[in-house]
Tab-separated table of C-alpha atoms in Angstrom:
chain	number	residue	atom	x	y	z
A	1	UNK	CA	-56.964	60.668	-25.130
A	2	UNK	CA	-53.763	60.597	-23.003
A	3	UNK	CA	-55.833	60.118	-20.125
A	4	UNK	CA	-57.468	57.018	-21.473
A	5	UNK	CA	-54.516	55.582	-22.821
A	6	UNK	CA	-52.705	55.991	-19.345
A	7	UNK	CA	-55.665	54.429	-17.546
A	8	UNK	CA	-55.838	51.312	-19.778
A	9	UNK	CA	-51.855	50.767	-19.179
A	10	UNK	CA	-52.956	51.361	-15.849
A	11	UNK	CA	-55.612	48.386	-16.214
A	12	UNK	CA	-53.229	46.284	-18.179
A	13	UNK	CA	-50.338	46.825	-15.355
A	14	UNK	CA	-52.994	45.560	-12.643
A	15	UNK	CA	-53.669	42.622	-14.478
A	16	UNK	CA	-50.317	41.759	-14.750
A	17	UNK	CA	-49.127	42.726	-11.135
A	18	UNK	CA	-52.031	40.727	-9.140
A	19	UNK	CA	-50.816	37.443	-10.424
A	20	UNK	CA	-47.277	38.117	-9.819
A	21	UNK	CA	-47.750	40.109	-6.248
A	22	UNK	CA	-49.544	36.517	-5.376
A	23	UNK	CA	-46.631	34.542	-7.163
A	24	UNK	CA	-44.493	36.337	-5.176
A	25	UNK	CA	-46.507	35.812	-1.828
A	26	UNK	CA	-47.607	32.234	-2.710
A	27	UNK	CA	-43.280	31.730	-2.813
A	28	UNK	CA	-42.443	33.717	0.106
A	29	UNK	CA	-44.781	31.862	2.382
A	30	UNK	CA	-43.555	28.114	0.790
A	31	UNK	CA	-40.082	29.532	1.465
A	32	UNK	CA	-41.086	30.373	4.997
A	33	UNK	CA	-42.596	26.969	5.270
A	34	UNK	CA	-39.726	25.185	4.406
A	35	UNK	CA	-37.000	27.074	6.996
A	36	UNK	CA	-39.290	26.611	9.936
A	37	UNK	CA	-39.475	22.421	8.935
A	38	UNK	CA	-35.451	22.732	8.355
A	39	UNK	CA	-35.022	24.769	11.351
A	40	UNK	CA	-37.016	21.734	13.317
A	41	UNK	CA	-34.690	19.102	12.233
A	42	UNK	CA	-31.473	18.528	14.071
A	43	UNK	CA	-28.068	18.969	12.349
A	44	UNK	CA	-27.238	15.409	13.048
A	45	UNK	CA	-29.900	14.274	10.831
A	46	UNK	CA	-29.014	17.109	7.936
A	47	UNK	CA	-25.539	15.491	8.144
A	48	UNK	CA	-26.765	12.311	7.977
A	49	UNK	CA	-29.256	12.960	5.194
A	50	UNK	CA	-27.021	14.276	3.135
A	51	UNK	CA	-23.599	12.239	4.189
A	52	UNK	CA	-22.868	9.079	2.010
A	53	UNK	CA	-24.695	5.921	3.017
A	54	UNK	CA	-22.487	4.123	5.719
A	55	UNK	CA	-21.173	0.675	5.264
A	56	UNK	CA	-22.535	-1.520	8.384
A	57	UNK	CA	-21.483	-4.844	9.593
A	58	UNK	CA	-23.915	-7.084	8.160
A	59	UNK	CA	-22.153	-5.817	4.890
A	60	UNK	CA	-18.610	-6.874	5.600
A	61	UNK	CA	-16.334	-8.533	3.689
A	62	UNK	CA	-12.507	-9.055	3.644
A	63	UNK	CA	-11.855	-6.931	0.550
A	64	UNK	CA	-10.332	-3.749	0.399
A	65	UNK	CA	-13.475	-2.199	-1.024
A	66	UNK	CA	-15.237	-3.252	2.175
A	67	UNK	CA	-12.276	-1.292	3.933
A	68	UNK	CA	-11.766	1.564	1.743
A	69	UNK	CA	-15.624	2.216	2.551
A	70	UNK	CA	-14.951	2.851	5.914
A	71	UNK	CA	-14.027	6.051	7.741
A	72	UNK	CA	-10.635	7.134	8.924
A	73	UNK	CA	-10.072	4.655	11.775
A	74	UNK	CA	-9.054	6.583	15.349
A	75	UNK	CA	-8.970	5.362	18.990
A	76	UNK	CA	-7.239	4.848	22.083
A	77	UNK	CA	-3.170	3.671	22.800
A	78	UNK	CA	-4.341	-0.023	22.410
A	79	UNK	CA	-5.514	0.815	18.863
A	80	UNK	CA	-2.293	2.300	17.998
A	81	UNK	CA	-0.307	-0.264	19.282
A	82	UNK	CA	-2.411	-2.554	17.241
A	83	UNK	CA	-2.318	-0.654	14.090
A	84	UNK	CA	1.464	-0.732	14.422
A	85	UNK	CA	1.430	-4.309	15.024
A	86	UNK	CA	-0.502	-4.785	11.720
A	87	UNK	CA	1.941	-2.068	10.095
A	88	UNK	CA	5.452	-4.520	10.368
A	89	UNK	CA	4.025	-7.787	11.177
A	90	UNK	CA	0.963	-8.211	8.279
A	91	UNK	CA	0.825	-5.405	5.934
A	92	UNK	CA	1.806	-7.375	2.994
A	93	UNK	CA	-0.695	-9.730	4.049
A	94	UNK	CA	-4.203	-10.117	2.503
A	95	UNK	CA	-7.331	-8.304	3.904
A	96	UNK	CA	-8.022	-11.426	5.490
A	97	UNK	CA	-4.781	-12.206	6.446
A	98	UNK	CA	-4.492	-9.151	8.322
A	99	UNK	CA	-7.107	-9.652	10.505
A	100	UNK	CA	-6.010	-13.298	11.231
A	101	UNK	CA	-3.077	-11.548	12.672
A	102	UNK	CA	-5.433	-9.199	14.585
A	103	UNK	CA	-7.681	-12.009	16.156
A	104	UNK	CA	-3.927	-13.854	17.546
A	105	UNK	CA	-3.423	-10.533	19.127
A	106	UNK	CA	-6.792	-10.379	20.893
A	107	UNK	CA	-6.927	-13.460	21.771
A	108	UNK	CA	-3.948	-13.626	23.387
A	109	UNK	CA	-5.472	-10.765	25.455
A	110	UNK	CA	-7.959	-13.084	26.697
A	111	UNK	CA	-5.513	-15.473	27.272
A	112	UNK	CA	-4.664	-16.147	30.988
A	113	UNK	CA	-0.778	-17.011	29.657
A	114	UNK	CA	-0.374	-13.702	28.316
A	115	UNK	CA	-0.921	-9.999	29.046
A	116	UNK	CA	-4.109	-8.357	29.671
A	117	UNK	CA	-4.248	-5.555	27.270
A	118	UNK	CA	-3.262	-5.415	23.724
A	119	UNK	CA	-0.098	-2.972	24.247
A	120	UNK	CA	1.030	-5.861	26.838
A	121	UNK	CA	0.392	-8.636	24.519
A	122	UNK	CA	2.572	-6.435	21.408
A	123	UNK	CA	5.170	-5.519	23.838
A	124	UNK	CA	5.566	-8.307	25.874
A	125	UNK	CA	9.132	-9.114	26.052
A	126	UNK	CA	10.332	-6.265	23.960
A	127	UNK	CA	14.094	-5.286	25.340
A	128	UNK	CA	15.189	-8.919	26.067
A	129	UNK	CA	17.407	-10.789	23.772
A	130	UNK	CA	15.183	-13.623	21.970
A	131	UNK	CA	11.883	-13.004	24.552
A	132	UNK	CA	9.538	-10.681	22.184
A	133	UNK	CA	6.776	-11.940	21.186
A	134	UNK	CA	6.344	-9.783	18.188
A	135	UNK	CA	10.002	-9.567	16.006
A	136	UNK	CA	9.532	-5.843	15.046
A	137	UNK	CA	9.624	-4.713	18.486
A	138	UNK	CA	13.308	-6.185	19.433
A	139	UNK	CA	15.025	-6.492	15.543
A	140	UNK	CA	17.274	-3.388	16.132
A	141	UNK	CA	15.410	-1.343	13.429
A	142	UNK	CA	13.633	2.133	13.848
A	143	UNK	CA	10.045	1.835	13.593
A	144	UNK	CA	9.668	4.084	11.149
A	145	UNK	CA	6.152	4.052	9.352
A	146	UNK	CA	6.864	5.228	5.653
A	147	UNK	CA	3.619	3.476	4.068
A	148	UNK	CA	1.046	5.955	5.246
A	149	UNK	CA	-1.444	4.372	2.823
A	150	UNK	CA	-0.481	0.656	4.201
A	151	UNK	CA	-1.042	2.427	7.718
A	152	UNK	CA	-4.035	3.775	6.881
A	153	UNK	CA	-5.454	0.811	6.271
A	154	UNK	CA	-4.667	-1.200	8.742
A	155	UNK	CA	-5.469	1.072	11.176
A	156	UNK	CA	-8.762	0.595	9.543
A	157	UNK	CA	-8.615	-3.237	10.400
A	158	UNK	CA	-7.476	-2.821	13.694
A	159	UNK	CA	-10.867	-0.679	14.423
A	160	UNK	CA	-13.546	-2.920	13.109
A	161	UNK	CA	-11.629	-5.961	14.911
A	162	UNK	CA	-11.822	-4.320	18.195
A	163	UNK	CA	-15.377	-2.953	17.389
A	164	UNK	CA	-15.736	-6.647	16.967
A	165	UNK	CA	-16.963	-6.623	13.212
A	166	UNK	CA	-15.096	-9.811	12.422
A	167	UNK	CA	-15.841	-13.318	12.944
A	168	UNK	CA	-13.731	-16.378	14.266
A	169	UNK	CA	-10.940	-16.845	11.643
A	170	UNK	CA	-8.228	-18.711	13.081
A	171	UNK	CA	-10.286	-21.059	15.788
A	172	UNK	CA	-8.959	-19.337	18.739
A	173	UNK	CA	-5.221	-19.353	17.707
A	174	UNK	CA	-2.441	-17.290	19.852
A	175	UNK	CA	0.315	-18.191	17.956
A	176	UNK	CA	1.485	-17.862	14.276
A	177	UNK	CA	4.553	-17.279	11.984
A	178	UNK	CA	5.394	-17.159	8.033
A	179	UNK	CA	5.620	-19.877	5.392
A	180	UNK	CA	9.404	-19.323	5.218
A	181	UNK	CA	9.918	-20.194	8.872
A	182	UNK	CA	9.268	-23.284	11.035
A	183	UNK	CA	9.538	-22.750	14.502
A	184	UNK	CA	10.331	-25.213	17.190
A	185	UNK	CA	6.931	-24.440	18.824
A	186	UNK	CA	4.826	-25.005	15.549
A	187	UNK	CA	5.849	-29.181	16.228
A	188	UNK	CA	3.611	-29.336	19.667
A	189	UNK	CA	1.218	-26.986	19.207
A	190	UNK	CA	-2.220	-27.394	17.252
A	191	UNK	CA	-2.080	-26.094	14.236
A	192	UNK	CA	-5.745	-24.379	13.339
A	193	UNK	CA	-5.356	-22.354	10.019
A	194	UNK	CA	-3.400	-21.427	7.055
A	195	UNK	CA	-4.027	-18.158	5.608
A	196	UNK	CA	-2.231	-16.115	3.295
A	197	UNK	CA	1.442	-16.164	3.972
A	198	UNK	CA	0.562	-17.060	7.849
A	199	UNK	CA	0.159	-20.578	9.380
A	200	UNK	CA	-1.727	-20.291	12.630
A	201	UNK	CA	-1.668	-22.166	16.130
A	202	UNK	CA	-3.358	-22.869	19.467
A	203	UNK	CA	-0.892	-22.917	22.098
A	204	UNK	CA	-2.453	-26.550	23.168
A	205	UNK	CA	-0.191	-29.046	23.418
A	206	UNK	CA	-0.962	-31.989	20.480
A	207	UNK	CA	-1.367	-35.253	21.852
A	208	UNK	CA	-0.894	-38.448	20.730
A	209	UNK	CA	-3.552	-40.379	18.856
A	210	UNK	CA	-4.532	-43.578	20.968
A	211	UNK	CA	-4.266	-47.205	19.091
């Protein structure tokens, strides 16, 4: 009797155990299946499968969700320079405004009447009384950056305008100053744009309209 009873659990344990030991298999081989295709794709595409979808330029905007959608912004001495530019001269500004200022620097750079390079352009002048071009580099005060945040983001504008993600805002302008000020320059030449708290200028001379 014992016999037959152990047989049947016998039976009973075979039926069970052939549909697991190929439940088991059928797994192991689907796992096996599915490290040799990860093994065959290259970690630069894992990251990028899995890394948040990246904001290109056909979706830019001048809005500080466009630029809080961006990476941390990194680069050379000129992007420094113009990060700190953007810092004391236009971090109050708008977005926009901000790269207005931006675009004055660069094109200054391509500007035969100015420096080459954008440190040149920023620091041109810088150490004579009443000859720099950009106030925060001769006003006498530390240039101390306590607005990491502010920095942060600007630095972020200073990298997509030298990646060249934004258009022509300021119709070639190389000069500019606040509303509260009027320069003796800003009475010859052509003013171009008015944006945010900035008025902008062309150093070309105005001339006078003919009868």
């Amino acid at each position: 009797m014992f016999k037959n009873l152990f047989a049947a659990a016998a039976v009973f344990a075979g039926l069970f155990a052939a549909p697991l030991l190929a439940s088991e298999t059928g797994l192991r081989a689907l796992f096996e299946r599915e490290q040799i295709g990860l093994n065959a794709v290259s970690r630069a595409r894992i990251k990028e499968m899995i890394s948040e979808p990246a904001v290109h330029s056909e979706d830019f905007s001048f809005s500080r969700a466009w630029l809080d959608h961006q990476p941390k912004a990194t680069g050379d001495a000129h992007w420094r320079c113009l990060s700190e530019a953007l810092y004391f001269e236009a971090r109050g500004e708008t977005i926009k405004g901000q790269f207005a200022v931006a675009e004055v620097i660069l094109n200054r750079v391509k500007s035969a009447r100015f420096p080459n390079s954008v440190c040149g352009v920023i620091n041109q002048g810088t150490g004579k009384r009443y000859q720099c071009q950009f106030t925060y580099t001769c006003d006498g005060h530390s240039e101390n950056i306590s607005e990491p945040r502010s920095f942060e983001r600007v630095s972020k504008v200073a990298r997509a305008i030298l990646d060249g993600t934004a258009g022509n805002l300021t119709n070639g302008a190389t000069h500019y100053h606040t509303v509260a000020v009027r320069p003796r320059w800003s009475q010859v030449y052509t003013r171009t744009a008015k944006i945010g708290v900035h008025v902008f200028y062309r150093h070309t001379f105005r001339t006078a309209a003919k009868n």
